[in-house]
Structures are given as structure tokens and as C-alpha cells.
Amino acid sequence: MTFDKEKILQYCNQVSENTLMRTLNITYTDAGENYLVATMPVTPAVHQPMGLLHGGASVALAESVGSAASMIFINSEVSEVRGIEISANHLKAKRSGMVTATAKIIHKGASIHLWEIRITDEKDNLISLCKLTNMILPKRKSEDK
């Protein structure tokens, strides 16, 4: 199968309509054969009470980009992705601007994908370092969901 970056980005952004990704203004911006990139603006909508980027918003960004990245590697007609574990180390505070999450594959097995997601600011400072494990499952019939 030929890798089509524009088609992948269009798909990821389209399926995000009416979801948490849209609520957080996450936009998928770049893709490659072993990575996916998304951005999220840092505004009061994603702040914790101290006026800083909320760690939960960072984790939501990381899981969104890592899960979408797994979708690139599977046949979605027969398989589906489920996040089973995520960890995050928040290393630097961020009050405003933009953060970029880059998910890179560490392990691409038949049933498990392991991703490293680096969340950086505009100056490439590391804001959070996350690890996401996704399980690849046989797709269930709609009545089984």
C-alpha cells in the first residue's frame, strides 16, 4: 500500500469532528511511515487553575495522536485500536502558545503497538514525554460494541 500523507491527515482531522480532539482544538499536521504529528493551542480552555497547561490535556493530546497513529498501520475494516496504558512525565510548564505532539513507533506488533509521544513547544523545548500502549483487536460487530 502506498503511503498518502495528505489522505491520512485529512482522515485523522475528519474523524475528529464532534470529539474531544475538536474540543481541545487538536489538529493533525504531519505524518510519515513511522510517525504522526498533531498540534494543540495552549489557551485558558486547557489550563489548570494555576494558569498552566493541564497535564490531563497533555495526556489527551498524547493519546489522541498515538491512537490515531496506530490506526494508520491497521486495516480498519477488520481491526480496531484500544489504548491500554499511557504514562506521562510533565517536564516544563506552558501558559500560552502552541504545543506539538509527535508520536513515533517503538514497537509495531500484530496485537500491540508501543508509541513514544514527545510534546514540545514552539522552541522545541520538551514539555511532556509520554508512552502509549495500544492493543489491536479484531473488529466487533456493531451489536457487540
C-alpha positions as a Python dict, from the first residue, in 0.01 Angstrom:
ca = {
    (1, 'M'): (0, 0, 0),
    (2, 'T'): (128, 345, -91),
    (3, 'F'): (167, 597, 191),
    (4, 'D'): (-51, 902, 123),
    (5, 'K'): (29, 1173, 379),
    (6, 'E'): (-247, 1414, 272),
    (7, 'K'): (-513, 1142, 275),
    (8, 'I'): (-405, 1030, 624),
    (9, 'L'): (-412, 1385, 765),
    (10, 'Q'): (-749, 1453, 607),
    (11, 'Y'): (-889, 1130, 756),
    (12, 'C'): (-749, 1197, 1106),
    (13, 'N'): (-887, 1551, 1112),
    (14, 'Q'): (-1223, 1445, 966),
    (15, 'V'): (-1289, 1165, 1218),
    (16, 'S'): (-1205, 1410, 1499),
    (17, 'E'): (-1520, 1617, 1435),
    (18, 'N'): (-1756, 1621, 1735),
    (19, 'T'): (-1498, 1454, 1963),
    (20, 'L'): (-1263, 1552, 2243),
    (21, 'M'): (-996, 1624, 1981),
    (22, 'R'): (-1211, 1902, 1838),
    (23, 'T'): (-1300, 2030, 2188),
    (24, 'L'): (-925, 2065, 2260),
    (25, 'N'): (-858, 2209, 1909),
    (26, 'I'): (-619, 1926, 1822),
    (27, 'T'): (-516, 1931, 1457),
    (28, 'Y'): (-317, 1660, 1280),
    (29, 'T'): (-43, 1835, 1082),
    (30, 'D'): (218, 1585, 959),
    (31, 'A'): (257, 1212, 902),
    (32, 'G'): (521, 968, 794),
    (33, 'E'): (554, 593, 772),
    (34, 'N'): (655, 571, 1140),
    (35, 'Y'): (516, 890, 1298),
    (36, 'L'): (218, 1123, 1330),
    (37, 'V'): (217, 1487, 1446),
    (38, 'A'): (-63, 1695, 1596),
    (39, 'T'): (-81, 2042, 1749),
    (40, 'M'): (-293, 2192, 2027),
    (41, 'P'): (-320, 2560, 2123),
    (42, 'V'): (-248, 2641, 2487),
    (43, 'T'): (-531, 2869, 2599),
    (44, 'P'): (-733, 2902, 2919),
    (45, 'A'): (-956, 2621, 2784),
    (46, 'V'): (-673, 2371, 2854),
    (47, 'H'): (-533, 2535, 3170),
    (48, 'Q'): (-542, 2407, 3524),
    (49, 'P'): (-636, 2660, 3797),
    (50, 'M'): (-279, 2797, 3821),
    (51, 'G'): (-296, 2913, 3458),
    (52, 'L'): (-70, 2639, 3320),
    (53, 'L'): (-128, 2371, 3059),
    (54, 'H'): (-320, 2095, 3238),
    (55, 'G'): (-139, 1761, 3249),
    (56, 'G'): (-464, 1589, 3156),
    (57, 'A'): (-489, 1797, 2837),
    (58, 'S'): (-131, 1695, 2751),
    (59, 'V'): (-220, 1329, 2810),
    (60, 'A'): (-535, 1364, 2598),
    (61, 'L'): (-321, 1511, 2318),
    (62, 'A'): (-68, 1227, 2350),
    (63, 'E'): (-331, 953, 2349),
    (64, 'S'): (-512, 1115, 2057),
    (65, 'V'): (-204, 1130, 1835),
    (66, 'G'): (-76, 786, 1941),
    (67, 'S'): (-411, 615, 1887),
    (68, 'A'): (-460, 784, 1551),
    (69, 'A'): (-108, 675, 1454),
    (70, 'S'): (-194, 312, 1529),
    (71, 'M'): (-497, 348, 1302),
    (72, 'I'): (-259, 425, 1015),
    (73, 'F'): (-96, 82, 1049),
    (74, 'I'): (-405, -138, 1070),
    (75, 'N'): (-677, -249, 834),
    (76, 'S'): (-970, -73, 1000),
    (77, 'E'): (-1218, -299, 823),
    (78, 'V'): (-1102, -598, 1031),
    (79, 'S'): (-922, -444, 1331),
    (80, 'E'): (-966, -166, 1584),
    (81, 'V'): (-739, 16, 1829),
    (82, 'R'): (-777, 39, 2206),
    (83, 'G'): (-540, 233, 2429),
    (84, 'I'): (-449, 13, 2725),
    (85, 'E'): (-182, 214, 2907),
    (86, 'I'): (-43, 564, 2898),
    (87, 'S'): (222, 730, 3111),
    (88, 'A'): (341, 1088, 3109),
    (89, 'N'): (623, 1289, 3256),
    (90, 'H'): (545, 1661, 3257),
    (91, 'L'): (879, 1839, 3241),
    (92, 'K'): (814, 2205, 3165),
    (93, 'A'): (525, 2444, 3226),
    (94, 'K'): (343, 2613, 2939),
    (95, 'R'): (100, 2906, 2971),
    (96, 'S'): (21, 3005, 2612),
    (97, 'G'): (111, 2940, 2250),
    (98, 'M'): (113, 2604, 2079),
    (99, 'V'): (230, 2256, 2169),
    (100, 'T'): (318, 1987, 1916),
    (101, 'A'): (290, 1615, 1985),
    (102, 'T'): (498, 1376, 1776),
    (103, 'A'): (416, 1007, 1810),
    (104, 'K'): (693, 771, 1694),
    (105, 'I'): (654, 396, 1686),
    (106, 'I'): (875, 197, 1921),
    (107, 'H'): (715, -145, 1862),
    (108, 'K'): (467, -241, 1589),
    (109, 'G'): (346, -593, 1663),
    (110, 'A'): (39, -772, 1534),
    (111, 'S'): (-150, -714, 1859),
    (112, 'I'): (45, -441, 2044),
    (113, 'H'): (175, -102, 1933),
    (114, 'L'): (406, 98, 2160),
    (115, 'W'): (447, 471, 2095),
    (116, 'E'): (670, 744, 2232),
    (117, 'I'): (499, 1082, 2220),
    (118, 'R'): (708, 1395, 2267),
    (119, 'I'): (514, 1714, 2336),
    (120, 'T'): (720, 2022, 2260),
    (121, 'D'): (670, 2397, 2243),
    (122, 'E'): (747, 2640, 1960),
    (123, 'K'): (1117, 2642, 2054),
    (124, 'D'): (1134, 2260, 2060),
    (125, 'N'): (1154, 2254, 2441),
    (126, 'L'): (1027, 1924, 2579),
    (127, 'I'): (703, 1988, 2770),
    (128, 'S'): (594, 1626, 2829),
    (129, 'L'): (727, 1283, 2741),
    (130, 'C'): (461, 1015, 2710),
    (131, 'K'): (444, 646, 2633),
    (132, 'L'): (127, 484, 2497),
    (133, 'T'): (48, 116, 2453),
    (134, 'N'): (-233, 28, 2212),
    (135, 'M'): (-392, -312, 2171),
    (136, 'I'): (-502, -415, 1823),
    (137, 'L'): (-823, -618, 1838),
    (138, 'P'): (-1044, -791, 1585),
    (139, 'K'): (-1325, -553, 1491),
    (140, 'R'): (-1650, -632, 1669),
    (141, 'K'): (-1987, -635, 1503),
    (142, 'S'): (-2180, -317, 1584),
    (143, 'E'): (-2421, -501, 1816),
    (144, 'D'): (-2121, -625, 2023),
    (145, 'K'): (-1979, -279, 2096),
}
